């Protein structure tokens, strides 16, 4: 079940909100936990047992580490085992077939594929659980003594499938002491509708173009670059829209999740891009991998090593395929070039050139990210560089029919719509009744259009569902 499905919007969500709001405070966490586990079990019911195992295991490790706070050696051993077991779960369920396939390539063996179905969102909830135990070990977060409340933290459905990855310290107080308010709920509903529109009206429409172009052989260079642009818009509005919906749902339920996107396509450097894209994942790797490895504290050589390790792992986190590893190292190399070479004269490069250069690097990176099959990847890369000609009538037709959509998408990927909305609210502050009516008409209309689109369309993928 995804947020942009009719089952979620018309049945699951109204039922959860009704019961959660009407229930006495002491019953709200059990209600949310039940529905969160049901939400997860909707896709693959058997894997809810895996999530429950992860909840219980990390809960017990957190309590054991807290009780051993005076024994540094025991704490370290407990933390080590927790990390090993979490990574083992992730390795078995996400990477088994990857290793089998590669062993078959390099060794004279023919091991059968394990055929393990990837548990939805396992990368997200595993990292979230590990961050809790590590933070308890560091005394950066309080230990949770109630396994059901801890289970709610891990399985909370708004951020379960695709994040943002929430640190326990961010929501520790709100798990047991959150309040519901009409103002917060209204803000949450608005944020949810905006995210739904980004996903359904923007990502799905441009994603259909990408699905057509990526499946077409012998593309001209113009068509291939148009496809890369389409995919870049699709993955941004798909993922940031989902994050908006998660944050909005959090507000409605009394939780405050941190922002996960900050208009990454307005960036003028790769460093800035990754400070704006999937912020919770970048922060996780910084806090739990880069800094523990030594960060930039032990000389240039180790800093280079640490950056490459982080980006190798970032790529591998995204999927069990060589293209993700290549994608991670691709960004690791560009970040190193930017940090140690380009930075010296970056201020002398005109802002427009820096922005365009960053976008070209990002677009090429998305092509690496999109194709898990090596043959398909290299075929598309060939098209990007003109292996089948520069332009043709198909490319011109696609450009002419998609021109307006591309303009709308480009504007929507900037802060301009938000600034316009803020300015309009400020001008109408003296007329609160008119402002309320306009907001109701706008958000109800936007929601109705999204529902109509979902009823009429069968194309509703979610890219990060596989991670």
Coordinates of C-alpha atoms in Angstrom, one line a residue:
X1 CA 0.0 0.0 0.0
X2 CA 1.3 3.4 -0.9
X3 CA 0.0 6.9 0.0
X4 CA -1.1 7.6 -3.5
X5 CA -3.4 4.5 -3.7
X6 CA -7.2 4.7 -3.4
X7 CA -7.2 2.1 -0.7
X8 CA -4.9 4.3 1.4
X9 CA -6.7 7.6 0.7
X10 CA -10.3 6.4 0.9
X11 CA -10.2 3.6 3.5
X12 CA -7.0 3.2 5.5
X13 CA -6.2 6.8 6.3
X14 CA -9.7 8.0 7.2
X15 CA -10.1 5.0 9.5
X16 CA -6.8 5.6 11.2
X17 CA -7.4 9.3 11.7
X18 CA -10.9 8.8 13.0
X19 CA -9.8 6.1 15.6
X20 CA -6.6 7.9 16.6
X21 CA -8.3 11.2 17.1
X22 CA -11.3 9.8 19.0
X23 CA -9.4 7.4 21.2
X24 CA -8.2 8.3 24.8
X25 CA -4.6 9.3 24.9
X26 CA -3.4 5.9 26.4
X27 CA -4.9 4.0 23.4
X28 CA -3.4 6.1 20.6
X29 CA 0.0 4.4 20.5
X30 CA -1.5 0.9 20.4
X31 CA -3.9 2.0 17.6
X32 CA -1.1 3.5 15.5
X33 CA 1.1 0.4 16.1
X34 CA -1.6 -1.9 15.0
X35 CA -2.4 0.0 11.8
X36 CA 1.3 0.6 11.1
X37 CA 2.0 -3.2 11.2
X38 CA -1.2 -3.8 9.1
X39 CA 0.0 -1.2 6.6
X40 CA 3.4 -3.0 6.3
X41 CA 1.7 -6.4 6.1
X42 CA -0.5 -5.3 3.2
X43 CA 2.2 -5.9 0.6
X44 CA 4.0 -9.0 1.9
X45 CA 2.2 -10.3 5.1
X46 CA 5.0 -12.7 6.1
X47 CA 7.6 -10.0 6.3
X48 CA 5.7 -8.3 9.1
X49 CA 7.3 -11.1 11.2
X50 CA 10.8 -9.8 10.1
X51 CA 9.9 -6.3 11.2
X52 CA 8.6 -7.6 14.6
X53 CA 11.9 -9.5 15.0
X54 CA 13.9 -6.3 14.2
X55 CA 11.8 -4.3 16.7
X56 CA 12.3 -6.9 19.5
X57 CA 16.0 -7.4 18.8
X58 CA 16.9 -3.7 18.7
X59 CA 14.7 -3.0 21.7
X60 CA 16.5 -5.6 23.8
X61 CA 20.0 -4.4 22.6
X62 CA 19.1 -0.8 23.5
X63 CA 18.0 -1.8 27.0
X64 CA 21.0 -4.1 27.5
X65 CA 23.4 -1.3 26.4
X66 CA 21.6 1.2 28.8
X67 CA 22.0 -1.2 31.7
X68 CA 25.7 -1.7 30.9
X69 CA 26.5 2.0 30.8
X70 CA 29.1 1.6 33.5
X71 CA 30.9 -1.2 31.6
X72 CA 32.4 0.3 28.4
X73 CA 33.7 -3.0 27.1
X74 CA 30.3 -4.8 27.5
X75 CA 28.6 -1.8 25.8
X76 CA 30.9 -2.0 22.9
X77 CA 30.4 -5.7 22.5
X78 CA 26.6 -5.4 22.6
X79 CA 26.7 -2.5 20.0
X80 CA 29.0 -4.6 17.7
X81 CA 26.6 -7.5 17.8
X82 CA 23.6 -5.3 17.2
X83 CA 25.2 -3.8 14.1
X84 CA 26.3 -7.2 12.8
X85 CA 22.9 -8.7 13.2
X86 CA 21.1 -5.7 11.6
X87 CA 23.5 -5.7 8.6
X88 CA 23.2 -9.5 8.4
X89 CA 19.4 -9.2 8.1
X90 CA 19.8 -6.5 5.4
X91 CA 22.5 -8.6 3.7
X92 CA 20.4 -11.8 3.6
X93 CA 17.2 -10.3 2.4
X94 CA 18.5 -7.6 0.1
X95 CA 21.9 -8.8 -1.3
X96 CA 21.9 -12.7 -1.3
X97 CA 21.1 -13.0 -5.0
X98 CA 23.5 -10.3 -5.9
X99 CA 26.4 -12.2 -4.3
X100 CA 25.2 -15.5 -5.8
X101 CA 25.0 -14.0 -9.3
X102 CA 28.5 -12.6 -9.0
X103 CA 30.0 -15.8 -7.6
X104 CA 28.6 -17.6 -10.6
X105 CA 30.3 -15.1 -12.8
X106 CA 33.8 -15.3 -11.3
X107 CA 33.9 -18.9 -10.1
X108 CA 33.3 -22.2 -12.0
X109 CA 30.0 -22.8 -10.1
X110 CA 26.3 -22.6 -10.8
X111 CA 24.7 -21.7 -7.5
X112 CA 20.9 -21.5 -7.7
X113 CA 19.3 -18.2 -7.1
X114 CA 17.7 -17.8 -3.6
X115 CA 14.8 -16.0 -5.1
X116 CA 14.3 -13.9 -1.9
X117 CA 11.6 -11.2 -2.3
X118 CA 12.9 -7.8 -1.1
X119 CA 11.0 -6.8 2.1
X120 CA 9.5 -3.3 1.5
X121 CA 11.4 -0.5 3.2
X122 CA 13.9 -2.8 4.9
X123 CA 16.8 -0.4 4.2
X124 CA 14.9 2.5 5.9
X125 CA 13.7 0.7 9.0
X126 CA 17.0 -1.1 9.5
X127 CA 19.0 2.1 9.5
X128 CA 16.4 3.7 11.8
X129 CA 16.7 0.9 14.3
X130 CA 20.5 0.9 14.2
X131 CA 20.6 4.7 14.7
X132 CA 18.5 4.2 17.9
X133 CA 20.9 1.7 19.4
X134 CA 23.9 3.7 18.4
X135 CA 22.4 6.8 20.0
X136 CA 21.6 5.0 23.2
X137 CA 25.2 3.7 23.2
X138 CA 26.5 7.3 22.8
X139 CA 24.0 8.7 25.4
X140 CA 22.5 10.8 22.6
X141 CA 19.0 9.4 23.1
X142 CA 17.0 8.1 26.0
X143 CA 16.4 4.3 26.2
X144 CA 12.8 3.2 25.5
X145 CA 11.5 0.9 28.2
X146 CA 8.2 0.0 26.4
X147 CA 8.6 -2.4 23.5
X148 CA 5.2 -1.3 22.0
X149 CA 6.3 2.3 22.0
X150 CA 9.6 1.3 20.5
X151 CA 7.7 -0.7 17.9
X152 CA 5.7 2.4 17.0
X153 CA 8.9 4.3 16.4
X154 CA 10.2 1.7 14.0
X155 CA 7.0 0.9 12.2
X156 CA 5.2 4.3 12.2
X157 CA 3.5 4.1 8.8
X158 CA 4.0 7.7 7.6
X159 CA 7.8 7.3 7.3
X160 CA 8.0 3.5 7.2
X161 CA 8.3 2.8 3.5
X162 CA 10.6 5.6 2.2
X163 CA 11.6 7.7 5.2
X164 CA 12.6 10.3 6.0
X165 CA 14.9 8.3 8.3
X166 CA 13.9 9.5 11.7
X167 CA 16.3 9.6 14.6
X168 CA 14.8 8.5 17.9
X169 CA 15.8 11.7 19.7
X170 CA 13.7 13.6 17.2
X171 CA 10.4 12.0 18.2
X172 CA 11.2 10.5 21.6
X173 CA 9.1 13.0 23.5
X174 CA 6.3 12.9 21.0
X175 CA 5.8 9.2 21.2
X176 CA 4.3 9.5 24.7
X177 CA 3.6 13.2 25.0
X178 CA 2.3 14.5 21.7
X179 CA -0.7 16.8 21.4
X180 CA -3.2 17.1 18.6
X181 CA -4.3 20.6 17.4
X182 CA -6.6 21.9 14.7
X183 CA -3.8 24.2 13.4
X184 CA -1.2 21.4 13.2
X185 CA -3.7 19.1 11.5
X186 CA -4.6 21.8 9.0
X187 CA -1.0 22.4 8.2
X188 CA -0.5 18.6 7.9
X189 CA -3.4 18.2 5.5
X190 CA -2.1 21.0 3.3
X191 CA 1.4 19.5 3.2
X192 CA 0.0 16.0 2.5
X193 CA -2.1 17.3 -0.4
X194 CA 0.9 19.2 -1.9
X195 CA 2.9 16.0 -1.7
X196 CA 0.1 13.9 -3.2
X197 CA -0.2 16.4 -6.1
X198 CA 3.6 16.3 -6.7
X199 CA 3.5 12.5 -6.8
X200 CA 0.3 12.0 -8.8
X201 CA 0.0 15.0 -11.1
X202 CA 3.7 15.7 -11.7
X203 CA 5.8 12.6 -11.1
X204 CA 3.4 10.1 -12.7
X205 CA 2.8 12.2 -15.8
X206 CA 6.5 12.8 -16.6
X207 CA 7.3 9.3 -15.5
X208 CA 5.2 7.9 -18.3
X209 CA 7.4 9.7 -20.8
X210 CA 10.5 8.2 -19.2
X211 CA 9.0 4.7 -19.2
X212 CA 8.4 5.0 -23.0
X213 CA 11.8 6.5 -23.8
X214 CA 13.8 4.1 -21.6
X215 CA 12.2 1.2 -23.3
X216 CA 12.9 2.5 -26.8
X217 CA 16.0 1.3 -28.7
X218 CA 18.3 3.5 -30.9
X219 CA 17.2 6.9 -29.4
X220 CA 18.6 10.1 -30.8
X221 CA 20.7 12.2 -28.4
X222 CA 17.9 14.7 -27.9
X223 CA 15.5 12.0 -27.0
X224 CA 17.9 10.4 -24.6
X225 CA 18.6 13.7 -22.8
X226 CA 14.9 14.4 -22.7
X227 CA 14.5 11.0 -21.1
X228 CA 17.1 11.8 -18.5
X229 CA 15.4 15.1 -17.7
X230 CA 12.1 13.2 -17.4
X231 CA 13.5 10.7 -15.0
X232 CA 15.2 13.4 -13.0
X233 CA 11.8 15.2 -12.5
X234 CA 10.0 11.9 -11.9
X235 CA 12.3 10.7 -9.1
X236 CA 12.4 14.1 -7.5
X237 CA 8.6 14.7 -7.4
X238 CA 8.0 11.0 -6.6
X239 CA 10.3 10.9 -3.6
X240 CA 10.0 14.5 -2.3
X241 CA 6.2 14.2 -2.8
X242 CA 6.2 11.1 -0.6
X243 CA 8.3 12.9 2.0
X244 CA 5.9 15.8 2.0
X245 CA 3.0 13.4 2.6
X246 CA 5.0 11.7 5.4
X247 CA 5.7 15.0 7.1
X248 CA 2.1 16.1 6.6
X249 CA 0.8 12.9 8.2
X250 CA 3.2 13.4 11.0
X251 CA 1.7 16.8 11.8
X252 CA -1.8 15.4 11.7
X253 CA -0.8 12.6 14.2
X254 CA 1.2 14.9 16.4
X255 CA 4.8 14.1 15.2
X256 CA 7.3 16.5 13.7
X257 CA 9.7 14.9 11.2
X258 CA 12.7 16.8 9.8
X259 CA 12.7 18.0 6.2
X260 CA 14.1 15.5 3.6
X261 CA 14.4 17.8 0.5
X262 CA 15.3 21.4 0.0
X263 CA 14.9 22.2 -3.7
X264 CA 18.0 20.2 -4.8
X265 CA 17.8 21.2 -8.5
X266 CA 18.6 24.8 -7.7
X267 CA 22.1 23.7 -6.5
X268 CA 25.3 25.2 -7.9
X269 CA 27.6 22.4 -6.7
X270 CA 27.4 18.7 -6.1
X271 CA 28.1 19.3 -2.4
X272 CA 25.1 21.6 -2.2
X273 CA 23.0 19.1 -4.1
X274 CA 23.6 16.4 -1.5
X275 CA 22.9 18.9 1.3
X276 CA 19.5 19.3 -0.3
X277 CA 18.6 15.8 -1.6
X278 CA 17.4 13.0 0.7
X279 CA 18.8 14.9 3.7
X280 CA 18.0 12.2 6.3
X281 CA 20.1 9.6 4.4
X282 CA 23.0 12.0 3.9
X283 CA 22.9 12.9 7.6
X284 CA 22.7 9.2 8.6
X285 CA 25.9 8.3 6.7
X286 CA 27.7 11.4 8.0
X287 CA 26.7 10.7 11.6
X288 CA 27.2 7.0 11.7
X289 CA 29.8 6.2 9.1
X290 CA 31.9 9.3 8.0
X291 CA 32.5 10.8 11.4
X292 CA 33.2 7.4 13.2
X293 CA 35.7 6.7 10.4
X294 CA 37.5 9.9 11.3
X295 CA 35.9 12.3 8.9
X296 CA 38.4 15.0 7.9
X297 CA 40.4 14.9 11.2
X298 CA 43.3 12.7 10.2
X299 CA 44.7 14.1 7.0
X300 CA 43.8 14.3 3.4
X301 CA 44.5 10.7 2.5
X302 CA 42.1 9.3 5.1
X303 CA 39.5 12.0 4.3
X304 CA 39.6 10.8 0.7
X305 CA 39.3 7.2 1.9
X306 CA 36.4 8.0 4.1
X307 CA 34.5 9.9 1.4
X308 CA 34.9 7.0 -1.0
X309 CA 33.8 4.5 1.6
X310 CA 30.7 6.5 2.4
X311 CA 29.7 6.9 -1.2
X312 CA 30.4 3.3 -2.0
X313 CA 28.1 2.3 0.9
X314 CA 25.5 4.9 -0.2
X315 CA 25.3 3.4 -3.6
X316 CA 25.1 -0.1 -2.3
X317 CA 22.4 0.9 0.2
X318 CA 20.2 1.8 -2.8
X319 CA 20.2 -1.6 -4.3
X320 CA 21.9 -4.9 -5.0
X321 CA 23.2 -4.0 -8.4
X322 CA 26.5 -2.8 -9.8
X323 CA 25.0 0.3 -11.3
X324 CA 24.2 1.6 -7.8
X325 CA 27.8 1.0 -6.7
X326 CA 29.0 2.8 -9.8
X327 CA 26.5 5.6 -9.1
X328 CA 27.8 6.0 -5.5
X329 CA 31.5 6.1 -6.6
X330 CA 30.6 8.5 -9.4
X331 CA 29.4 11.0 -6.8
X332 CA 32.2 10.2 -4.5
X333 CA 34.8 11.1 -7.2
X334 CA 32.9 14.3 -8.1
X335 CA 32.7 15.4 -4.5
X336 CA 36.5 14.8 -4.1
X337 CA 37.2 16.8 -7.3
X338 CA 35.0 19.6 -6.1
X339 CA 36.5 19.6 -2.6
X340 CA 40.2 19.5 -3.5
X341 CA 40.4 21.0 -7.0
X342 CA 37.3 23.0 -8.1
X343 CA 36.9 24.8 -4.7
X344 CA 40.0 26.8 -5.3
X345 CA 38.6 28.7 -8.2
X346 CA 34.8 28.0 -7.9
X347 CA 33.9 31.5 -6.9
X348 CA 35.4 32.7 -10.2
X349 CA 33.0 30.6 -12.3
X350 CA 29.7 32.4 -13.2
X351 CA 26.8 31.2 -11.1
X352 CA 24.9 30.1 -14.3
X353 CA 27.7 27.9 -15.5
X354 CA 28.1 26.3 -12.0
X355 CA 24.4 25.6 -11.9
X356 CA 24.2 24.1 -15.4
X357 CA 27.4 22.1 -14.8
X358 CA 25.8 20.7 -11.6
X359 CA 22.6 19.7 -13.4
X360 CA 24.5 18.0 -16.2
X361 CA 26.4 15.9 -13.6
X362 CA 23.2 15.1 -11.8
X363 CA 21.4 14.1 -15.0
X364 CA 24.1 11.8 -16.1
X365 CA 24.1 10.3 -12.6
X366 CA 20.4 9.6 -12.8
X367 CA 21.0 7.5 -15.9
X368 CA 23.5 5.4 -14.0
X369 CA 21.0 5.1 -11.2
X370 CA 18.0 4.1 -13.5
X371 CA 19.4 1.0 -15.3
X372 CA 20.2 -2.1 -13.2
X373 CA 21.0 -4.1 -16.4
X374 CA 24.5 -3.3 -17.7
X375 CA 23.5 -3.8 -21.3
X376 CA 20.6 -1.4 -21.1
X377 CA 22.8 1.1 -19.3
X378 CA 25.5 1.2 -21.9
X379 CA 23.0 1.3 -24.7
X380 CA 21.3 4.4 -23.2
X381 CA 24.7 6.0 -22.5
X382 CA 25.5 5.5 -26.2
X383 CA 22.3 7.3 -27.2
X384 CA 23.2 10.2 -24.8
X385 CA 26.4 10.7 -26.8
X386 CA 24.9 10.5 -30.2
X387 CA 25.4 6.8 -31.2
X388 CA 22.1 7.0 -33.1
X389 CA 22.1 10.5 -34.3
X390 CA 21.6 13.9 -32.7
X391 CA 17.9 14.5 -33.4
X392 CA 14.9 13.0 -35.2
X393 CA 11.2 13.6 -35.8
X394 CA 10.3 11.6 -32.7
X395 CA 12.5 13.8 -30.5
X396 CA 11.0 17.0 -32.0
X397 CA 7.4 15.6 -31.4
X398 CA 8.2 14.7 -27.8
X399 CA 9.8 18.1 -27.2
X400 CA 6.8 20.0 -28.6
X401 CA 4.2 18.0 -26.7
X402 CA 6.1 18.1 -23.4
X403 CA 7.3 21.7 -23.5
X404 CA 4.6 23.1 -21.3
X405 CA 4.9 20.2 -18.8
X406 CA 8.7 20.7 -18.6
X407 CA 8.2 24.4 -17.9
X408 CA 5.7 23.6 -15.1
X409 CA 8.0 20.9 -13.7
X410 CA 11.0 23.2 -13.7
X411 CA 9.1 26.0 -11.9
X412 CA 7.7 23.5 -9.4
X413 CA 11.2 22.3 -8.6
X414 CA 12.1 25.8 -7.3
X415 CA 11.0 27.8 -4.3
X416 CA 8.9 30.1 -6.5
X417 CA 5.5 28.5 -5.9
X418 CA 6.1 28.4 -2.1
X419 CA 7.2 32.1 -2.2
X420 CA 4.1 33.0 -4.2
X421 CA 1.8 31.2 -1.7
X422 CA 3.5 32.9 1.2
X423 CA 3.2 36.4 -0.4
X424 CA -0.4 35.8 -1.2
X425 CA -1.2 34.8 2.4
X426 CA 0.6 37.8 3.7
X427 CA -1.5 40.1 1.5
X428 CA -4.7 38.5 2.6
X429 CA -3.9 38.5 6.3
X430 CA -6.3 41.4 6.8
X431 CA -9.1 39.3 5.2
X432 CA -8.9 35.9 7.1
X433 CA -12.4 34.8 5.8
X434 CA -11.4 35.2 2.2
X435 CA -8.0 33.5 2.8
X436 CA -9.7 30.6 4.4
X437 CA -12.2 30.2 1.5
X438 CA -9.4 30.4 -1.1
X439 CA -7.3 27.8 0.8
X440 CA -10.3 25.4 1.1
X441 CA -11.1 25.8 -2.6
X442 CA -7.5 25.3 -3.6
X443 CA -6.6 22.3 -1.5
X444 CA -10.0 20.5 -1.9
X445 CA -9.8 21.1 -5.6
X446 CA -6.2 19.8 -5.8
X447 CA -7.2 16.7 -3.8
X448 CA -10.2 16.1 -6.0
X449 CA -8.1 16.3 -9.1
X450 CA -5.6 13.8 -7.7
X451 CA -8.4 11.4 -6.8
X452 CA -9.9 11.7 -10.3
X453 CA -6.5 11.1 -11.8
X454 CA -6.0 7.9 -9.7
X455 CA -9.4 6.6 -10.6
X456 CA -8.8 7.1 -14.3
X457 CA -5.1 6.0 -14.5
X458 CA -3.3 2.7 -14.0
X459 CA 0.2 4.2 -14.0
X460 CA 1.1 4.9 -10.4
X461 CA 4.6 3.6 -9.7
X462 CA 6.8 4.5 -6.7
X463 CA 10.5 4.4 -7.5
X464 CA 11.8 4.1 -3.9
X465 CA 9.4 1.2 -3.1
X466 CA 12.2 -1.2 -4.1
X467 CA 14.7 0.2 -1.5

